[in-house]
Every structure is written in C-alpha cells, then in structure tokens.
Coordinates of C-alpha atoms in Angstrom, one line a residue:
Chain A
M1 CA -14.4 -61.6 2.8
T2 CA -15.0 -58.1 1.7
P3 CA -15.4 -55.6 4.6
H4 CA -18.3 -53.2 4.5
F5 CA -17.8 -49.5 4.9
G6 CA -18.1 -49.0 8.7
L7 CA -16.5 -47.1 11.6
P8 CA -12.9 -48.4 11.1
E9 CA -13.0 -47.4 7.4
F10 CA -14.5 -44.0 8.4
G11 CA -11.7 -43.6 10.9
F12 CA -9.2 -44.3 8.2
L13 CA -10.7 -41.6 6.0
L14 CA -10.6 -39.2 9.0
R15 CA -6.9 -39.9 9.4
G16 CA -6.5 -39.1 5.7
L17 CA -8.4 -35.9 6.3
Q18 CA -6.1 -35.0 9.1
W19 CA -3.1 -35.4 6.8
T20 CA -4.8 -33.3 4.1
V21 CA -5.4 -30.5 6.6
L22 CA -1.9 -30.8 8.0
L23 CA -0.3 -30.7 4.6
T24 CA -2.4 -27.8 3.6
L25 CA -1.5 -25.8 6.8
V26 CA 2.2 -26.5 6.4
A27 CA 2.2 -25.6 2.6
F28 CA 0.0 -22.5 3.2
A29 CA 2.2 -21.3 6.1
G30 CA 5.4 -22.0 4.2
G31 CA 3.9 -20.6 1.0
C32 CA 2.8 -17.4 2.8
T33 CA 6.2 -16.8 4.2
A34 CA 8.1 -17.5 1.1
G35 CA 5.4 -15.9 -1.0
L36 CA 5.8 -12.6 0.9
A37 CA 9.5 -12.6 0.2
V38 CA 8.7 -13.3 -3.5
A39 CA 6.2 -10.5 -3.6
L40 CA 8.6 -8.0 -1.9
L41 CA 11.5 -8.9 -4.2
R42 CA 9.2 -8.7 -7.2
T43 CA 8.3 -5.1 -6.4
C44 CA 11.7 -4.0 -4.9
G45 CA 12.6 -1.7 -7.8
H46 CA 15.8 -3.4 -8.6
K47 CA 15.6 -4.6 -12.3
G48 CA 17.8 -7.7 -11.9
V49 CA 16.1 -9.0 -8.8
E50 CA 12.6 -8.3 -10.3
W51 CA 13.5 -10.3 -13.3
A52 CA 14.9 -13.2 -11.3
T53 CA 11.7 -13.4 -9.3
R54 CA 9.7 -13.2 -12.4
I55 CA 11.5 -16.2 -13.8
Y56 CA 11.0 -18.1 -10.5
I57 CA 7.3 -17.4 -10.6
G58 CA 7.2 -18.3 -14.3
I59 CA 8.8 -21.7 -13.8
F60 CA 6.5 -22.7 -11.0
Q61 CA 3.3 -21.4 -12.6
G62 CA 4.3 -22.7 -16.0
T63 CA 5.0 -26.3 -15.2
P64 CA 2.6 -28.9 -13.7
L65 CA 2.6 -29.3 -10.0
L66 CA 2.8 -33.0 -10.4
L67 CA 6.1 -32.6 -12.2
Q68 CA 7.4 -30.4 -9.4
L69 CA 6.4 -33.0 -6.8
F70 CA 8.3 -35.7 -8.8
V71 CA 11.3 -33.6 -9.0
V72 CA 11.4 -33.0 -5.2
Y73 CA 10.6 -36.6 -4.3
Y74 CA 12.5 -38.6 -6.9
G75 CA 14.9 -36.0 -8.2
L76 CA 16.3 -35.1 -4.7
A77 CA 16.5 -38.8 -3.9
L78 CA 18.9 -39.2 -6.9
T79 CA 21.2 -36.7 -5.4
G80 CA 21.3 -38.8 -2.2
L81 CA 18.8 -36.7 -0.3
K82 CA 16.1 -39.2 0.7
L83 CA 13.2 -37.4 2.0
D84 CA 10.2 -38.7 3.9
A85 CA 7.1 -38.5 1.6
F86 CA 5.4 -35.9 3.8
V87 CA 8.5 -33.7 3.9
A88 CA 8.9 -34.0 0.2
V89 CA 5.4 -33.0 -0.7
A90 CA 5.4 -30.3 1.9
I91 CA 8.4 -28.8 0.2
G92 CA 6.9 -29.2 -3.2
F93 CA 3.6 -27.5 -2.3
T94 CA 5.4 -24.7 -0.3
V95 CA 7.6 -23.7 -3.2
N96 CA 4.6 -23.9 -5.6
A97 CA 2.4 -21.9 -3.3
S98 CA 5.1 -19.3 -2.8
A99 CA 5.1 -18.6 -6.6
F100 CA 1.3 -18.3 -6.8
L101 CA 0.8 -16.3 -3.6
G102 CA 3.8 -14.1 -4.5
E103 CA 2.2 -13.2 -7.8
I104 CA -1.2 -12.6 -6.1
W105 CA 0.4 -10.3 -3.6
R106 CA 2.6 -8.6 -6.1
G107 CA -0.6 -7.5 -7.8
A108 CA -2.1 -6.4 -4.5
I109 CA 1.0 -4.3 -3.6
E110 CA 0.9 -2.6 -7.0
A111 CA -2.9 -2.0 -6.5
V112 CA -2.2 0.2 -3.4
P113 CA -2.4 3.8 -4.8
R114 CA 1.0 5.4 -5.5
G115 CA 0.0 8.4 -3.4
Q116 CA 0.2 6.2 -0.3
T117 CA 3.8 5.4 -0.8
E118 CA 4.5 9.1 -1.7
A119 CA 2.8 10.4 1.4
A120 CA 4.8 7.9 3.5
M121 CA 8.1 8.9 1.8
A122 CA 7.3 12.6 2.3
L123 CA 6.8 11.9 6.0
G124 CA 10.3 10.4 6.1
L125 CA 9.3 6.8 6.6
H126 CA 11.8 4.2 5.4
Y127 CA 11.1 1.2 3.2
S128 CA 10.5 -1.2 6.1
S129 CA 8.0 1.1 7.7
R130 CA 6.3 2.0 4.4
M131 CA 5.8 -1.7 3.7
R132 CA 4.8 -2.9 7.2
D133 CA 2.7 0.1 8.2
I134 CA 1.2 1.4 5.0
V135 CA 1.4 -0.8 1.9
L136 CA 1.1 -4.4 3.2
P137 CA -1.9 -3.8 5.5
Q138 CA -3.8 -2.4 2.5
A139 CA -2.4 -5.0 0.0
I140 CA -3.4 -7.9 2.3
R141 CA -7.0 -6.6 2.4
I142 CA -7.1 -6.2 -1.4
S143 CA -5.7 -9.7 -1.9
L144 CA -7.8 -11.5 0.7
P145 CA -10.4 -12.9 -1.7
A146 CA -7.8 -14.2 -4.1
T147 CA -5.7 -15.6 -1.3
I148 CA -8.7 -17.5 0.2
G149 CA -9.5 -18.7 -3.3
Y150 CA -5.9 -20.0 -3.6
L151 CA -6.2 -21.7 -0.2
V152 CA -9.3 -23.6 -1.5
Q153 CA -7.4 -24.7 -4.6
L154 CA -4.5 -25.8 -2.3
I155 CA -6.7 -28.0 -0.1
K156 CA -8.1 -29.8 -3.2
G157 CA -4.6 -29.8 -4.8
T158 CA -3.0 -31.7 -2.0
S159 CA -4.7 -34.9 -3.4
L160 CA -1.8 -34.9 -5.9
A161 CA 0.5 -35.9 -3.0
A162 CA -1.0 -39.4 -3.4
I163 CA 1.2 -39.8 -6.5
V164 CA 4.4 -40.2 -4.4
G165 CA 2.7 -42.6 -2.0
F166 CA 1.5 -40.1 0.6
I167 CA -1.8 -41.1 2.1
E168 CA -4.0 -38.1 2.4
L169 CA -7.8 -38.0 2.1
A170 CA -8.2 -38.8 -1.6
R171 CA -5.6 -41.6 -1.5
A172 CA -7.3 -43.0 1.7
G173 CA -10.6 -43.0 -0.1
Q174 CA -9.1 -44.9 -3.0
I175 CA -7.7 -47.5 -0.6
V176 CA -11.0 -47.9 1.3
S177 CA -12.9 -48.1 -2.0
N178 CA -10.7 -50.9 -3.3
Q179 CA -11.2 -52.8 -0.1
T180 CA -15.0 -52.4 0.2
F181 CA -16.0 -52.2 -3.4
Q182 CA -18.4 -49.4 -2.5
P183 CA -16.8 -46.6 -4.5
L184 CA -19.9 -44.4 -4.7
L185 CA -20.4 -44.4 -0.9
V186 CA -16.7 -44.0 -0.1
F187 CA -16.0 -41.2 -2.6
G188 CA -19.3 -39.6 -1.6
V189 CA -18.0 -39.4 2.0
V190 CA -14.6 -38.2 0.8
G191 CA -16.2 -35.5 -1.4
A192 CA -18.4 -34.4 1.5
M193 CA -15.3 -34.0 3.7
Y194 CA -13.5 -31.9 1.1
F195 CA -16.7 -29.8 0.7
I196 CA -17.0 -29.2 4.4
L197 CA -13.4 -27.9 4.4
C198 CA -13.7 -25.8 1.2
W199 CA -17.2 -24.4 1.1
P200 CA -17.0 -22.2 4.2
L201 CA -13.8 -20.8 3.0
S202 CA -15.2 -20.0 -0.5
W203 CA -18.2 -18.5 1.2
W204 CA -16.0 -16.3 3.4
G205 CA -13.9 -15.3 0.4
S206 CA -16.9 -14.2 -1.7
R207 CA -18.3 -12.3 1.3
M208 CA -14.9 -10.5 1.7
E209 CA -15.0 -9.7 -2.0
A210 CA -18.5 -8.2 -1.7
R211 CA -17.4 -6.1 1.3
L212 CA -14.3 -4.9 -0.5
A213 CA -16.3 -3.9 -3.5
L214 CA -18.7 -2.0 -1.3
A215 CA -15.8 -0.3 0.5
S216 CA -14.2 0.8 -2.8
Q217 CA -17.5 2.3 -4.0
R218 CA -17.6 4.8 -1.1
Chain B
M1 CA 14.2 31.3 -0.1
R2 CA 14.2 32.9 3.3
K3 CA 13.0 31.4 6.6
G4 CA 9.4 32.3 7.1
E5 CA 8.9 33.3 3.5
K6 CA 5.7 32.3 1.7
I7 CA 5.9 31.6 -2.0
V8 CA 2.9 30.9 -4.3
L9 CA 3.6 29.0 -7.5
C10 CA 1.1 29.3 -10.3
G11 CA 0.8 28.5 -13.9
P12 CA -1.1 26.4 -16.4
S13 CA -1.2 22.6 -15.9
G14 CA 1.9 20.8 -17.2
S15 CA 4.1 23.8 -16.5
G16 CA 6.2 22.0 -13.9
K17 CA 5.0 23.5 -10.7
S18 CA 4.3 20.2 -9.0
T19 CA 7.4 18.6 -10.4
L20 CA 9.4 21.5 -8.9
I21 CA 8.1 21.1 -5.4
R22 CA 8.2 17.3 -5.6
C23 CA 11.9 17.6 -6.4
I24 CA 12.4 19.4 -3.1
N25 CA 11.7 16.3 -1.1
R26 CA 13.0 14.0 -3.8
L27 CA 9.7 12.4 -4.8
E28 CA 11.0 13.3 -8.2
A29 CA 14.6 12.8 -9.3
I30 CA 16.6 15.9 -10.1
E31 CA 18.0 16.0 -13.7
Q32 CA 20.3 19.0 -13.3
G33 CA 21.0 21.7 -10.8
S34 CA 21.0 21.4 -7.0
I35 CA 18.6 21.8 -4.1
V36 CA 19.8 22.8 -0.6
V37 CA 17.3 22.5 2.2
N38 CA 18.2 24.1 5.6
G39 CA 21.9 23.8 4.8
H40 CA 21.7 20.2 3.5
R41 CA 22.4 19.6 -0.1
L42 CA 20.0 17.1 -1.6
D43 CA 21.9 14.4 -3.6
D44 CA 21.0 10.8 -4.4
S45 CA 22.3 9.4 -1.1
I46 CA 19.7 7.9 1.1
K47 CA 21.1 9.8 4.0
A48 CA 20.7 13.2 2.3
I49 CA 17.2 12.3 1.2
D50 CA 16.3 11.3 4.7
V51 CA 17.7 14.4 6.4
V52 CA 15.8 16.6 3.9
R53 CA 12.5 14.7 4.2
Q54 CA 12.6 15.2 8.0
D55 CA 12.6 19.0 7.5
V56 CA 10.1 19.1 4.7
G57 CA 6.4 18.6 5.2
M58 CA 4.1 18.0 2.2
V59 CA 0.4 18.2 1.6
F60 CA -1.0 16.6 -1.6
Q61 CA -3.9 17.4 -3.8
S62 CA -5.5 14.0 -3.1
F63 CA -4.8 14.1 0.7
N64 CA -3.2 10.6 0.7
L65 CA -4.3 9.9 4.3
F66 CA -3.7 6.3 5.3
P67 CA -7.2 4.8 5.1
H68 CA -6.6 1.8 7.4
M69 CA -5.6 4.1 10.3
T70 CA -7.6 6.5 12.5
V71 CA -6.9 10.2 12.2
L72 CA -4.8 10.1 15.4
Q73 CA -2.8 7.1 14.1
N74 CA -2.2 8.9 10.8
C75 CA -0.6 11.7 12.8
M76 CA 1.4 9.6 15.2
L77 CA 3.0 7.1 12.8
A78 CA 5.8 9.1 11.3
P79 CA 7.0 10.8 14.6
I80 CA 7.2 7.3 16.2
R81 CA 8.8 5.6 13.2
A82 CA 11.0 8.3 11.7
R83 CA 11.7 10.5 14.7
R84 CA 11.7 7.7 17.2
I85 CA 9.8 9.6 19.9
G86 CA 7.6 7.8 22.5
K87 CA 3.9 7.0 22.0
T88 CA 2.6 9.3 24.7
E89 CA 4.6 12.2 23.4
A90 CA 3.6 11.5 19.8
E91 CA -0.1 11.4 20.9
A92 CA 0.2 14.7 22.7
T93 CA 1.8 16.3 19.6
A94 CA -0.8 14.8 17.3
R95 CA -3.7 16.1 19.5
K96 CA -2.1 19.5 19.7
Y97 CA -1.9 19.9 15.9
L98 CA -5.3 18.3 15.3
E99 CA -6.7 21.0 17.7
R100 CA -4.8 23.6 15.8
V101 CA -6.5 22.6 12.5
R102 CA -9.7 22.5 14.5
I103 CA -10.4 18.8 14.1
G104 CA -9.4 17.5 17.5
D105 CA -12.8 16.0 18.1
Q106 CA -12.5 13.7 15.1
A107 CA -9.3 12.0 16.2
E108 CA -10.7 8.5 16.6
K109 CA -12.4 8.5 13.2
Y110 CA -11.2 7.0 10.0
P111 CA -10.4 9.2 7.0
A112 CA -13.3 7.8 5.0
Q113 CA -15.7 9.2 7.7
L114 CA -14.6 12.7 7.1
S115 CA -15.4 15.3 4.5
G116 CA -12.7 16.3 1.9
G117 CA -12.0 19.5 3.7
Q118 CA -11.6 17.7 7.0
Q119 CA -9.3 15.1 5.4
Q120 CA -7.1 17.8 4.0
R121 CA -6.8 19.5 7.4
V122 CA -5.8 16.2 8.9
A123 CA -3.2 15.8 6.2
I124 CA -1.9 19.3 7.2
A125 CA -1.8 18.3 10.9
R126 CA -0.1 15.0 10.0
A127 CA 2.7 16.9 8.2
L128 CA 3.0 19.4 11.0
C129 CA 3.5 16.6 13.6
M130 CA 7.0 16.0 12.1
Q131 CA 7.7 19.7 12.9
P132 CA 9.0 20.5 9.5
K133 CA 11.0 23.6 8.7
V134 CA 9.1 24.2 5.5
M135 CA 5.7 23.1 4.2
L136 CA 5.0 22.2 0.6
F137 CA 1.4 22.4 -0.7
D138 CA 0.7 20.7 -4.0
E139 CA -2.7 22.1 -5.1
P140 CA -4.2 21.4 -1.7
T141 CA -7.7 22.7 -2.6
S142 CA -8.0 21.5 -6.2
A143 CA -9.8 18.2 -5.2
L144 CA -12.2 19.9 -2.8
D145 CA -15.8 20.8 -3.2
P146 CA -16.1 24.6 -3.4
E147 CA -17.7 25.0 0.0
M148 CA -14.7 23.2 1.6
V149 CA -12.0 25.2 0.0
K150 CA -12.3 28.0 2.6
E151 CA -11.7 25.9 5.6
V152 CA -8.5 24.6 4.2
L153 CA -7.3 28.0 3.1
D154 CA -8.1 29.4 6.5
T155 CA -6.0 26.7 8.0
M156 CA -3.1 27.6 5.7
I157 CA -3.5 31.3 6.4
G158 CA -3.3 30.5 10.1
L159 CA -0.1 28.6 9.5
A160 CA 1.3 31.4 7.5
N161 CA 0.5 33.9 10.2
D162 CA 2.4 31.7 12.7
G163 CA 5.5 32.2 10.6
M164 CA 5.7 28.9 8.8
T165 CA 7.9 28.8 5.7
M166 CA 5.6 27.7 2.8
I167 CA 5.7 26.9 -0.9
C168 CA 2.2 26.6 -2.3
V169 CA 1.2 25.4 -5.7
T170 CA -2.3 26.8 -6.0
H171 CA -4.7 28.7 -8.2
E172 CA -6.3 30.4 -5.3
M173 CA -5.3 34.0 -6.1
G174 CA -7.1 35.4 -3.1
F175 CA -4.9 33.3 -0.9
A176 CA -1.8 34.4 -2.9
R177 CA -2.7 38.1 -2.4
Q178 CA -3.3 37.6 1.3
V179 CA -0.3 35.6 2.4
A180 CA 2.4 35.4 -0.4
D181 CA 5.6 37.3 -0.1
R182 CA 6.4 36.3 -3.7
V183 CA 4.3 34.9 -6.5
I184 CA 6.1 32.8 -9.2
F185 CA 4.5 32.2 -12.5
M186 CA 5.7 29.1 -14.5
A187 CA 4.9 27.8 -18.0
E188 CA 6.5 25.0 -20.0
G189 CA 8.9 24.2 -17.2
Q190 CA 10.3 27.7 -17.0
I191 CA 9.9 30.5 -14.4
I192 CA 8.4 33.2 -16.6
E193 CA 7.9 35.9 -14.0
E194 CA 8.0 36.5 -10.2
G195 CA 7.3 39.3 -7.9
E196 CA 5.4 40.6 -4.9
P197 CA 1.7 39.8 -5.2
E198 CA 0.5 43.4 -5.5
A199 CA 2.8 44.2 -8.4
F200 CA 2.4 40.7 -9.9
F201 CA -1.4 40.9 -10.1
R202 CA -1.7 44.6 -10.9
N203 CA 1.0 44.9 -13.4
P204 CA 2.2 41.6 -14.9
Q205 CA 5.2 42.1 -17.2
H206 CA 4.9 39.2 -19.6
A207 CA 2.1 38.5 -22.1
R208 CA 2.0 34.9 -21.0
T209 CA 1.4 35.9 -17.4
R210 CA -1.4 38.3 -18.4
Q211 CA -3.1 35.7 -20.5
F212 CA -3.0 33.2 -17.6
L213 CA -4.2 35.7 -15.0
G214 CA -6.9 36.8 -17.4
E215 CA -8.1 33.2 -17.7
I216 CA -8.3 32.4 -14.1
L217 CA -9.5 35.7 -12.8
A218 CA -12.3 35.9 -15.3
H219 CA -14.3 33.6 -13.1
H220 CA -13.8 35.5 -9.9

C-alpha cells in the first residue's frame, strides 16, 4: 500500500536537508579558500599568471555546472579514480565556486581605491601586509552582498548533485514524492526548507548592501 | 638636496611635480636618470625600494587614511609590520606624533569621523611614525576646505621648524615664502627656474614663471 506523508518521510527530508547544508558548507569553505587564491593570482600584476587565472575562471563560468559534475564523477572514474558521490560533488562544487568567488573578489579588490595601496607602499608595507591589513579587509566588505548572493545560489544549486545519485534535499523530495504520490505536499515542504535556509541570507545580503550604499554616501 | 633643506615645487598642473616626488619613493617607475636617497641608490630591486621607502614619508592630496582602522591603528600599523617594533612602543610613538599634530584626543576615532584638516594631520602623524629622513608632500592642502588649510600648513611649518627635510608640491605661496630654502618651478616636465623664495617671487627670470606667479597670486 502507498504510505502517506508522515513523520518518517519528514525525517527522510530532514536528512536530505542535512546533506544539502553539509555540501553547501564544504563547497563554500573550499570555494572561499580556492577563490581567494584565484582572486589574488588574478590581481598579482604578472601578465602570464593573470591570463592563466582568467582562462580558469572563463572555463568554469562558461560551461554548465552539470557538465563539470559529470566530468568529476564519471570522468575521474574512467581514469581509475573512483570517488564517493559526496566527495565527487564536493570537489565539483568547490572548483566551480572558486571560479565565481574568485571573480567576485577580483572585482572587489580592484574596487579598493588605488590610493590605499599607494599609501601602504609609501609606508614601506610589503605585499602580504598590504593585502592582509589594507586591501582585503576593505574588499571583503565591498564584496559581502555579492558573496552572500552567491551563497544563496550555491544552496539551491546543490540540488544538481542529485544527478550523480547523491541524495540531498531535492532528490530526497523526489523519492518521497514517488512513494507517497503527494507531490504538491512533499515539494511544498521541500520548498519551504530551501526558503528557510535562503531567505534570511538574502535578507541579510540586501541589508548589507543598503548599509554599504549608506556608508559610501558619507 | 641637503639634510634639513625645505624645497617647494610649484608649477601648472601636468607639469610633472607629482610624478617627480612619486619617483622618489618609487610609486612611479623611473625612465631615465637616478635617485639616491640617504646614500641608497634607488633601482628596480625590491630591496632598494624597501630601504628607500623606510626613509621617505609621504602625505597625499587625498589623505589615503585606512578607513577600516582607527586613527591610532593607522599610525601603528607600518611601524609594527615594516619596522617590526613592539605594540606598546608603536602605540607610544603613535600617541607622541598624534599629540604633536594636536590630534591626540581623536586617537580612537575612525577617519570618516574627522574633518579633512584633521584627517590630513593624522596622515602626517602616520608618516612621521616611521621616523622618515625626508617627508614628501603631494599637494597636501588642495583637497581641503579653505578654513582647514591653515591648520595643516601650521603643522607643516612646525615640522619644518623642527628641522625636517621636506619636499612640498604646493600652490601655497605664503607657505613657500615662510619655510622654503628653495623654490622650484616646473612646466611641461622640465625644471624652468629655481631659487631662494625672496628672489624667486620678487624677480622671476623666466616669462613662463612670471605668467604662472601672476595667475596664482592674482587671487591673494
């Protein structure tokens, strides 16, 4: 007989939600780390390195994420590297996020007025201190709304992981829906879960943006 | 240039005054010729640039204070990072120079909370904290409201009276008269004329200098 949507099904969705959150956190943390490296290389002043990073960003922004996940999951398996589904999608999302965050932060780094770097240089500060103490703290503030916006996209984007068989929230919803024949109810709950994750972030992001706009008016 | 000497650079915009002083601490690359600061020849090596920047302080037209740091932090950062001195010592030095530019009571504020004149005085204190051998001023009063020009000029005059070696790009001719040992007039990237301020202002030799002085002094 067909089970109705009850507590066990809800628990199954919650576990899917857990995986969605975990995948997002891993991809975002990995993407931030690698993205920072991308942004720094992209603005390092060395023409060859800047071009190489530009191509890297171009490739990952210019091809579908779905394709990138296929390549990591199936492509690497062909070379004999059989990855667990979670590890594979985590790698795929991390690399993709590094390109997008790298480009967001490249823009933010370049938006910090040139005079800041000049003043730091005139004071005898080296590259590492100029970046760590002067440019990045200001660039991060500038990029915060866009970074939060990207995080929201990432949360929703993790549903693509279902394609290689990883059971996150959207895939869990599909499974429960197929079992209960209550798609409206099930996907309604799934949608609400995504919304509860994303909406506060979006709200925080737009508040940041308003505050930054106010600060730059002064 | 001698130790303790004060030079004022003036000339129409685009004449290369700023470029000249920006070459001295290598914010601008040198195309030809050479610069020697305190016995150190400035070439393209990072080490040479480093050594020279430690000896050269600079004040910009647009202040360029670090907006995310307090006044005190602005003054402490470079001594800690570039000179590697301890925090307590850096703070003591910072407070000393902030007192000297008469802004000691604003140490905990952020740059945006200060007036333009106060910000520029903080920028002067920040440069002094590195204990430079020479100070460069790149139109330090050009971005200020008229009523704030005097407080910055007074600070600079105080610094000059204490024996600091200074090169100032400025159109404040009163300041030039009062403190300069030499005034240099530039146009189209060339030094046209230089001399002691009295002679320079009373009896300029070149027509281009006379025209320039006529234009800027007409309003005074």
